[in-house]
């Protein structure tokens, strides 16, 4: 009985020990059997194999020969790494393009995969018997997730997304205006090597259009005064000896006499002269002369320049306008010696790029120009006269509200030039010195103002627009020949519901 109880006690201890062993082993088997096997076809940082994905760790949980022979893909950002855990030891690793990705072996079953450059490559893992464990295709791209997170922080109300396309980042979504689009592009450009590697797929919700009105106003006043006296004399001493003298005063400011009054006088004075063959034994009567020319001019000039170009463009787009023409300018010769011609534009030009900001403010990058052909800057080359240009030009960037005006350029210029030409000493004699000198005076005054005014505009019905040619009627033969009219006399009926005060219609001065 004592032995039986002893065996019973031993059996009880063996039963408890066996129960404990079953309690430890069975949960391990259950947990392993209950562990789900995820077949991920494509993830951001994990290969689409029969594996388990945990953060940046790729764990192979099934050693399936068919799965090992298949190609599986993993997308990895440049400069980031992923961990590959294999079901059995790896002996060899083949990397098709080491410049794109690198593999670091920590243990035979744990390998670090690092994306080093943009591109695509594949890694094949072999065991000690030469069997293929895994064929992993690796696509290294730019950090699109980082760009997306930055956009969400700065534009929380906009649904913007960034996608990696090889060496480019494509940004898509909708933004309220062009200014927001430019800001979003500026953020994404920080995640690429070059600004042109950003593909803009943004859609602007607003269809803002900007009408820019520019006024170029200039007044020029010119005063020119010229006064000079030229003297010419002839002294006949007889015997064929004649002495001549004279003054020729130049108007250095203007270059020459520009017109005005030219008056002259001549005086002949007889006097003695020596002549050895004369009837009086060497004494004769000689003729001496003196003449003078008076030149005088006073000119007052006034010039008025007013140009008001207008141009409309969509926000964010550039527009150009030119009303004028082009004139030929010789620029060289060809192989045959013929003169080559290049045409230069002139007239009223306007170019600008508007960007509509928040609260209806408009950012403008504009360039305006008013040019005219001028003979003052003309150049003569081999008998060919090349005219010059008188240019008023302004280029700037400003920010204005819709309907606000701003003077972007102004000029106030006053040039005074005066010169006195004459005979040294004689020109300084009071009163009589005016006969031996010339005066040239020129005064140029210029006032120039350039004003810009942007407007936010929308399309309207065609019936609400009026053209300068509306209602114009050419004159008939009777009006043209007998009355000297250029256009016919007409009246326009007012629209119903409107009341017009005073004369109305087309006016030609």
Coordinates of C-alpha atoms in Angstrom, one line a residue:
X1 CA 0.0 0.0 0.0
X2 CA 2.9 2.3 0.7
X3 CA 4.3 1.5 -2.7
X4 CA 1.0 2.1 -4.4
X5 CA 0.6 5.5 -2.7
X6 CA 4.2 6.3 -3.7
X7 CA 3.4 5.4 -7.3
X8 CA 0.2 7.4 -7.0
X9 CA 2.1 10.4 -5.8
X10 CA 4.6 10.0 -8.6
X11 CA 1.8 9.7 -11.1
X12 CA 0.3 12.8 -9.8
X13 CA 3.5 14.8 -10.2
X14 CA 4.0 13.4 -13.7
X15 CA 0.4 14.4 -14.6
X16 CA 1.0 17.9 -13.3
X17 CA 4.3 18.2 -15.2
X18 CA 2.6 16.9 -18.4
X19 CA -0.2 19.3 -18.0
X20 CA 2.2 22.2 -17.6
X21 CA 4.1 21.1 -20.7
X22 CA 0.8 20.9 -22.7
X23 CA -0.1 24.3 -21.4
X24 CA 3.1 25.8 -22.7
X25 CA 3.3 24.0 -26.1
X26 CA -0.4 24.1 -27.0
X27 CA -0.7 27.9 -26.8
X28 CA 2.4 28.3 -29.0
X29 CA 0.9 26.0 -31.6
X30 CA -2.4 27.8 -31.4
X31 CA -0.9 31.2 -31.6
X32 CA 1.2 30.2 -34.6
X33 CA -1.8 28.5 -36.2
X34 CA -4.0 31.5 -35.4
X35 CA -1.4 34.0 -36.7
X36 CA -2.9 35.4 -39.9
X37 CA -1.0 35.2 -43.2
X38 CA -1.4 38.5 -45.1
X39 CA -0.9 38.4 -48.8
X40 CA 0.0 42.1 -49.5
X41 CA 0.2 42.8 -53.2
X42 CA 1.7 46.3 -53.0
X43 CA 2.6 48.5 -50.1
X44 CA 4.5 51.7 -49.6
X45 CA 7.5 50.1 -47.7
X46 CA 6.9 46.4 -48.0
X47 CA 7.2 43.8 -50.9
X48 CA 4.0 42.2 -52.1
X49 CA 4.9 38.7 -51.1
X50 CA 3.4 36.1 -48.8
X51 CA 4.8 38.0 -45.8
X52 CA 4.0 40.0 -42.8
X53 CA 4.5 43.8 -42.8
X54 CA 5.3 45.6 -39.6
X55 CA 6.5 49.2 -40.1
X56 CA 9.6 48.9 -42.3
X57 CA 10.0 45.2 -41.6
X58 CA 9.3 42.6 -44.2
X59 CA 8.9 39.1 -42.7
X60 CA 8.5 35.9 -44.8
X61 CA 6.1 33.7 -42.9
X62 CA 5.6 30.9 -45.5
X63 CA 8.3 29.1 -47.4
X64 CA 6.4 28.5 -50.6
X65 CA 8.5 27.7 -53.7
X66 CA 5.9 29.2 -56.0
X67 CA 5.9 32.4 -54.0
X68 CA 9.7 32.5 -54.0
X69 CA 9.9 32.2 -57.8
X70 CA 7.3 34.9 -58.4
X71 CA 8.3 38.6 -58.7
X72 CA 7.3 40.8 -55.8
X73 CA 7.5 44.5 -55.6
X74 CA 8.4 47.0 -52.8
X75 CA 8.3 50.8 -53.1
X76 CA 10.9 52.6 -51.0
X77 CA 11.7 56.3 -50.6
X78 CA 15.2 57.3 -51.5
X79 CA 17.4 57.3 -48.4
X80 CA 15.1 55.0 -46.4
X81 CA 15.5 51.3 -45.5
X82 CA 13.4 48.2 -45.0
X83 CA 14.1 44.9 -43.1
X84 CA 13.7 41.6 -44.9
X85 CA 13.3 38.5 -42.7
X86 CA 13.6 35.2 -44.5
X87 CA 12.3 31.7 -43.4
X88 CA 15.7 30.1 -43.9
X89 CA 19.3 31.1 -44.1
X90 CA 20.4 33.0 -47.2
X91 CA 23.8 32.2 -48.7
X92 CA 23.9 34.6 -51.7
X93 CA 22.2 37.9 -52.6
X94 CA 22.1 39.2 -56.1
X95 CA 21.5 42.9 -56.7
X96 CA 21.0 43.8 -60.3
X97 CA 21.8 47.5 -60.0
X98 CA 23.9 48.3 -56.9
X99 CA 23.7 52.1 -57.6
X100 CA 19.9 52.0 -56.9
X101 CA 19.8 49.9 -53.8
X102 CA 22.1 48.2 -51.4
X103 CA 21.7 45.1 -49.2
X104 CA 23.3 44.8 -45.7
X105 CA 23.3 41.3 -44.1
X106 CA 22.8 41.4 -40.4
X107 CA 22.1 37.7 -40.0
X108 CA 21.6 34.9 -42.6
X109 CA 17.9 35.4 -42.1
X110 CA 17.7 39.2 -41.6
X111 CA 18.8 41.6 -44.4
X112 CA 18.6 45.4 -44.5
X113 CA 17.6 46.9 -47.9
X114 CA 18.5 50.6 -48.4
X115 CA 17.3 52.8 -51.3
X116 CA 20.3 54.9 -52.5
X117 CA 19.2 56.4 -55.8
X118 CA 16.0 56.9 -57.9
X119 CA 15.4 53.9 -60.1
X120 CA 14.3 50.3 -60.2
X121 CA 16.3 47.1 -59.4
X122 CA 15.7 43.6 -58.1
X123 CA 17.2 41.5 -55.3
X124 CA 17.3 37.6 -55.5
X125 CA 18.0 35.7 -52.3
X126 CA 19.5 32.1 -52.6
X127 CA 20.0 29.5 -49.9
X128 CA 23.0 27.3 -49.4
X129 CA 21.8 24.8 -52.0
X130 CA 21.3 27.4 -54.7
X131 CA 17.5 27.5 -54.3
X132 CA 15.7 30.8 -54.7
X133 CA 14.2 32.1 -51.5
X134 CA 12.8 35.4 -52.7
X135 CA 12.8 37.5 -55.9
X136 CA 12.2 41.1 -54.7
X137 CA 11.7 44.0 -57.1
X138 CA 12.6 47.3 -55.6
X139 CA 11.3 50.7 -56.8
X140 CA 13.2 53.6 -55.2
X141 CA 11.2 56.9 -55.5
X142 CA 11.2 60.4 -54.1
X143 CA 9.7 61.1 -50.7
X144 CA 6.1 61.8 -51.8
X145 CA 4.7 61.2 -48.3
X146 CA 6.9 63.9 -46.8
X147 CA 5.7 66.4 -49.4
X148 CA 2.0 65.4 -48.8
X149 CA 2.4 65.8 -45.1
X150 CA 3.9 69.3 -45.6
X151 CA 1.0 70.3 -47.8
X152 CA -1.5 69.1 -45.3
X153 CA 0.1 71.2 -42.6
X154 CA 0.1 74.4 -44.7
X155 CA -3.2 73.8 -46.6
X156 CA -5.4 71.9 -44.1
X157 CA -8.6 72.9 -46.0
X158 CA -7.4 71.7 -49.4
X159 CA -7.3 68.1 -50.6
X160 CA -3.8 68.1 -52.1
X161 CA -1.9 64.9 -52.9
X162 CA 1.6 64.2 -54.1
X163 CA 2.6 61.2 -56.2
X164 CA 6.1 60.0 -57.1
X165 CA 6.7 59.5 -60.8
X166 CA 10.2 58.1 -61.3
X167 CA 12.4 61.2 -60.7
X168 CA 9.5 63.6 -60.5
X169 CA 6.8 64.5 -58.0
X170 CA 3.2 65.1 -59.3
X171 CA 1.0 67.4 -57.3
X172 CA -2.8 67.2 -57.7
X173 CA -5.9 68.6 -56.1
X174 CA -7.9 71.9 -56.2
X175 CA -6.7 75.3 -54.9
X176 CA -8.8 78.5 -54.5
X177 CA -6.6 80.8 -56.5
X178 CA -3.3 81.0 -58.5
X179 CA -1.4 82.4 -55.5
X180 CA -2.2 79.2 -53.5
X181 CA -1.1 77.1 -56.4
X182 CA 2.3 78.9 -56.5
X183 CA 2.7 78.4 -52.8
X184 CA 2.0 74.7 -53.0
X185 CA 4.4 74.3 -55.9
X186 CA 7.1 76.1 -53.9
X187 CA 6.7 73.6 -51.0
X188 CA 6.9 70.5 -53.3
X189 CA 10.0 71.9 -55.1
X190 CA 11.9 71.5 -51.8
X191 CA 11.6 67.7 -52.1
X192 CA 13.1 67.4 -55.6
X193 CA 16.6 68.1 -57.0
X194 CA 15.4 70.5 -59.7
X195 CA 12.3 72.8 -59.9
X196 CA 11.4 71.3 -63.3
X197 CA 10.9 67.9 -61.7
X198 CA 7.6 69.0 -60.3
X199 CA 4.5 68.1 -62.4
X200 CA 1.7 70.6 -61.8
X201 CA -1.7 68.9 -62.0
X202 CA -3.5 71.5 -59.8
X203 CA -6.9 72.8 -60.7
X204 CA -7.7 76.4 -59.8
X205 CA -11.2 76.8 -58.7
X206 CA -11.5 80.5 -59.4
X207 CA -11.6 81.8 -63.0
X208 CA -10.3 85.3 -62.2
X209 CA -9.5 87.6 -65.1
X210 CA -7.7 90.9 -64.8
X211 CA -8.1 94.0 -67.0
X212 CA -5.1 96.3 -66.8
X213 CA -5.5 99.9 -67.9
X214 CA -2.3 101.9 -68.3
X215 CA -2.1 105.7 -68.9
X216 CA 1.1 107.2 -70.2
X217 CA 0.9 111.0 -70.1
X218 CA 3.7 113.3 -71.1
X219 CA 4.1 117.0 -71.7
X220 CA 7.2 118.5 -73.5
X221 CA 8.0 122.2 -73.8
X222 CA 10.9 123.5 -75.9
X223 CA 12.3 127.0 -76.1
X224 CA 15.1 127.8 -78.6
X225 CA 16.8 131.2 -79.1
X226 CA 19.5 131.9 -81.6
X227 CA 21.2 135.2 -82.4
X228 CA 24.5 135.7 -84.2
X229 CA 26.3 138.1 -86.6
X230 CA 28.8 137.0 -89.3
X231 CA 31.2 139.6 -90.7
X232 CA 33.1 139.4 -94.0
X233 CA 35.6 142.0 -95.4
X234 CA 37.8 142.5 -98.4
X235 CA 40.9 144.8 -98.3
X236 CA 42.4 145.7 -101.7
X237 CA 45.9 147.1 -101.4
X238 CA 46.4 147.3 -105.1
X239 CA 48.8 145.5 -107.4
X240 CA 46.6 142.4 -107.1
X241 CA 47.1 142.1 -103.4
X242 CA 43.8 141.3 -101.7
X243 CA 43.2 140.4 -98.1
X244 CA 40.0 138.9 -96.9
X245 CA 38.7 138.3 -93.4
X246 CA 35.5 137.1 -91.8
X247 CA 33.8 135.4 -88.9
X248 CA 31.6 132.3 -89.1
X249 CA 29.9 131.7 -85.8
X250 CA 28.5 128.2 -85.1
X251 CA 25.5 127.4 -83.0
X252 CA 27.0 124.6 -80.9
X253 CA 23.9 123.7 -79.0
X254 CA 21.6 123.0 -82.0
X255 CA 24.5 122.4 -84.4
X256 CA 23.3 125.0 -86.9
X257 CA 20.8 127.7 -87.5
X258 CA 17.4 126.1 -87.4
X259 CA 15.7 128.9 -89.4
X260 CA 14.3 132.3 -88.6
X261 CA 15.6 135.6 -90.0
X262 CA 18.7 136.0 -92.1
X263 CA 19.5 139.6 -93.1
X264 CA 22.7 141.0 -94.7
X265 CA 24.3 144.3 -95.6
X266 CA 27.3 145.2 -97.8
X267 CA 29.4 148.4 -97.8
X268 CA 32.0 149.4 -100.4
X269 CA 34.7 151.9 -99.3
X270 CA 37.2 153.4 -101.8
X271 CA 40.7 153.9 -100.7
X272 CA 44.3 154.4 -101.9
X273 CA 46.3 151.5 -103.2
X274 CA 49.8 151.0 -104.6
X275 CA 50.1 150.3 -108.4
X276 CA 53.6 150.9 -110.0
X277 CA 52.2 150.6 -113.5
X278 CA 49.3 153.0 -112.9
X279 CA 48.9 156.4 -114.6
X280 CA 49.7 158.3 -111.4
X281 CA 53.1 156.7 -110.9
X282 CA 52.2 154.0 -108.4
X283 CA 49.1 155.5 -106.8
X284 CA 45.7 154.2 -107.6
X285 CA 42.2 154.0 -106.2
X286 CA 41.3 150.6 -104.6
X287 CA 37.9 149.2 -103.7
X288 CA 37.4 147.8 -100.1
X289 CA 34.2 146.1 -98.9
X290 CA 32.7 144.9 -95.7
X291 CA 29.5 142.9 -95.3
X292 CA 27.6 141.4 -92.3
X293 CA 24.9 138.8 -91.9
X294 CA 22.4 138.8 -89.0
X295 CA 20.8 135.5 -88.0
X296 CA 18.0 135.3 -85.5
X297 CA 15.6 132.6 -84.4
X298 CA 13.2 132.1 -81.5
X299 CA 11.2 128.9 -81.4
X300 CA 8.6 127.7 -78.8
X301 CA 7.5 124.0 -79.0
X302 CA 4.8 122.0 -77.2
X303 CA 4.3 118.3 -77.4
X304 CA 1.6 116.2 -75.7
X305 CA 1.7 112.4 -75.5
X306 CA -1.2 110.4 -74.2
X307 CA -1.5 106.6 -74.5
X308 CA -4.0 104.4 -72.7
X309 CA -3.5 100.8 -73.6
X310 CA -5.8 98.2 -72.0
X311 CA -5.3 94.4 -71.9
X312 CA -7.0 91.5 -70.2
X313 CA -5.4 88.2 -69.1
X314 CA -6.3 85.2 -66.9
X315 CA -4.7 85.1 -63.5
X316 CA -1.3 83.6 -63.7
X317 CA -1.0 83.9 -67.5
X318 CA 1.0 86.4 -69.5
X319 CA -0.4 88.8 -72.1
X320 CA 1.2 91.2 -74.6
X321 CA -0.2 94.0 -76.7
X322 CA 1.4 96.3 -79.3
X323 CA -0.2 99.0 -81.4
X324 CA 2.3 100.5 -83.8
X325 CA 4.6 99.1 -86.4
X326 CA 8.1 98.0 -87.2
X327 CA 10.8 99.9 -89.1
X328 CA 13.8 98.3 -90.9
X329 CA 17.3 98.6 -89.5
X330 CA 20.4 97.4 -91.4
X331 CA 22.3 95.0 -89.2
X332 CA 25.0 93.7 -91.5
X333 CA 25.9 92.2 -94.8
X334 CA 25.5 88.7 -96.2
X335 CA 28.1 86.7 -98.1
X336 CA 27.2 88.5 -101.4
X337 CA 27.6 91.9 -99.9
X338 CA 23.9 92.6 -99.7
X339 CA 22.6 94.6 -96.6
X340 CA 20.6 92.5 -94.2
X341 CA 17.6 94.1 -92.6
X342 CA 16.1 93.5 -89.2
X343 CA 12.8 95.1 -88.1
X344 CA 12.4 96.9 -84.8
X345 CA 9.0 97.4 -83.2
X346 CA 7.7 100.8 -82.1
X347 CA 4.4 102.2 -80.9
X348 CA 2.4 101.6 -77.7
X349 CA 3.2 98.2 -76.1
X350 CA 2.0 96.6 -72.9
X351 CA 2.8 93.2 -71.3
X352 CA 1.9 92.0 -67.9
X353 CA 1.3 88.9 -65.8
X354 CA -1.4 89.2 -63.1
X355 CA -1.8 86.9 -60.0
X356 CA -5.0 87.3 -58.0
X357 CA -4.3 87.0 -54.3
X358 CA -6.7 86.6 -51.4
X359 CA -9.2 89.4 -50.6
X360 CA -9.3 90.6 -54.2
X361 CA -5.7 91.9 -54.3
X362 CA -3.8 91.6 -57.5
X363 CA -0.1 91.2 -58.0
X364 CA 1.2 92.6 -61.3
X365 CA 4.4 92.1 -63.1
X366 CA 4.1 94.6 -66.0
X367 CA 6.1 96.2 -68.7
X368 CA 4.8 99.2 -70.7
X369 CA 6.4 101.2 -73.5
X370 CA 5.5 104.2 -75.7
X371 CA 8.0 104.7 -78.6
X372 CA 8.1 107.0 -81.6
X373 CA 10.4 107.3 -84.6
X374 CA 12.6 110.3 -84.1
X375 CA 15.1 112.0 -86.5
X376 CA 17.0 113.6 -83.6
X377 CA 18.8 110.3 -82.9
X378 CA 19.1 109.4 -86.6
X379 CA 22.4 108.0 -87.9
X380 CA 23.7 108.2 -91.5
X381 CA 25.8 105.3 -92.7
X382 CA 27.1 105.3 -96.3
X383 CA 24.2 107.5 -97.4
X384 CA 21.6 105.4 -95.5
X385 CA 19.7 107.3 -92.9
X386 CA 18.7 105.1 -89.9
X387 CA 16.1 106.7 -87.7
X388 CA 16.2 106.6 -83.9
X389 CA 13.5 106.0 -81.3
X390 CA 12.1 108.2 -78.6
X391 CA 11.1 105.7 -75.9
X392 CA 9.2 105.9 -72.6
X393 CA 9.5 102.5 -70.9
X394 CA 8.7 101.1 -67.4
X395 CA 9.1 97.6 -65.9
X396 CA 8.1 96.9 -62.3
X397 CA 6.0 94.6 -60.0
X398 CA 3.2 96.1 -57.9
X399 CA 0.3 94.9 -55.8
X400 CA -3.0 96.7 -55.9
X401 CA -6.7 96.0 -55.1
X402 CA -9.2 95.8 -57.9
X403 CA -9.9 99.3 -59.1
X404 CA -7.0 100.9 -57.3
X405 CA -4.6 103.2 -59.2
X406 CA -0.9 103.7 -58.7
X407 CA 1.7 105.9 -60.3
X408 CA 4.5 103.4 -61.2
X409 CA 6.8 105.9 -62.9
X410 CA 7.2 109.6 -63.1
X411 CA 9.8 112.0 -64.6
X412 CA 10.4 115.7 -64.3
X413 CA 13.2 116.9 -66.4
X414 CA 14.5 120.4 -67.2
X415 CA 17.5 120.8 -69.5
X416 CA 19.0 124.2 -70.2
X417 CA 21.9 124.6 -72.6
X418 CA 23.5 127.9 -73.7
X419 CA 26.6 128.7 -75.6
X420 CA 28.4 131.9 -76.8
X421 CA 30.7 131.9 -79.8
X422 CA 32.8 134.8 -80.9
X423 CA 36.1 136.5 -81.5
X424 CA 38.3 136.6 -78.3
X425 CA 38.5 140.1 -76.9
X426 CA 36.1 141.7 -79.4
X427 CA 33.1 139.6 -78.2
X428 CA 33.5 141.1 -74.7
X429 CA 33.2 144.7 -75.7
X430 CA 29.9 146.2 -74.4
X431 CA 27.2 146.7 -77.0
X432 CA 29.6 146.5 -80.0
X433 CA 30.7 143.1 -78.9
X434 CA 27.3 141.7 -80.1
X435 CA 28.7 142.1 -83.7
X436 CA 31.4 139.6 -83.0
X437 CA 29.6 136.8 -81.2
X438 CA 26.6 134.5 -81.5
X439 CA 24.2 133.2 -78.8
X440 CA 22.5 129.8 -78.8
X441 CA 20.0 128.9 -76.1
X442 CA 17.8 125.8 -75.7
X443 CA 15.5 124.8 -72.8
X444 CA 13.7 121.5 -72.8
X445 CA 11.1 120.6 -70.1
X446 CA 9.5 117.2 -69.8
X447 CA 6.9 115.9 -67.4
X448 CA 6.0 112.2 -67.6
X449 CA 3.6 110.1 -65.5
X450 CA 2.6 106.4 -65.9
X451 CA -0.5 105.2 -64.0
X452 CA -1.8 101.6 -63.8
X453 CA -5.2 100.4 -62.7
X454 CA -6.2 96.7 -62.6
X455 CA -9.8 95.5 -62.5
X456 CA -11.3 92.0 -61.8
X457 CA -13.6 91.5 -64.8
X458 CA -16.0 88.9 -66.1
X459 CA -17.6 88.3 -69.4
X460 CA -20.8 90.1 -70.3
X461 CA -23.4 89.9 -73.0
X462 CA -22.3 91.2 -76.4
X463 CA -25.3 93.6 -76.4
X464 CA -23.8 95.4 -73.5
X465 CA -20.6 96.3 -75.3
X466 CA -20.1 99.4 -77.4
X467 CA -17.5 99.9 -80.2
X468 CA -16.0 103.1 -81.6
X469 CA -17.3 102.3 -85.0
X470 CA -20.9 101.8 -83.8
X471 CA -23.2 104.2 -85.7
X472 CA -20.6 105.5 -88.1
X473 CA -22.0 106.4 -91.5
X474 CA -19.7 107.5 -94.3
X475 CA -20.6 110.7 -96.2
X476 CA -22.3 110.4 -99.5
X477 CA -21.2 112.1 -102.7
X478 CA -23.3 115.2 -102.2
X479 CA -22.1 115.6 -98.5
X480 CA -18.5 115.0 -99.5
X481 CA -18.3 117.2 -102.6
X482 CA -20.6 120.1 -101.9
X483 CA -20.7 120.2 -98.0
X484 CA -17.1 119.0 -97.3
X485 CA -18.2 116.4 -94.8
X486 CA -16.3 113.2 -93.9
X487 CA -19.2 111.4 -92.3
X488 CA -22.9 111.4 -92.5
X489 CA -25.2 113.1 -90.0
X490 CA -27.2 110.7 -88.0
X491 CA -29.0 110.2 -84.7
X492 CA -29.2 107.1 -82.6
X493 CA -32.4 106.1 -81.0
X494 CA -32.0 105.6 -77.2
X495 CA -32.7 102.3 -75.7
X496 CA -36.2 102.0 -74.0
X497 CA -36.2 102.9 -70.4
X498 CA -33.1 105.2 -70.7
X499 CA -33.0 108.9 -70.7
X500 CA -30.0 110.6 -72.5
X501 CA -29.2 114.2 -71.7
X502 CA -27.4 116.4 -74.3
X503 CA -26.1 115.4 -77.8
X504 CA -25.2 111.8 -78.4
X505 CA -23.8 109.8 -81.3
X506 CA -20.4 109.5 -83.1
X507 CA -18.2 112.5 -82.9
X508 CA -15.3 113.2 -85.4
X509 CA -13.1 116.2 -84.9

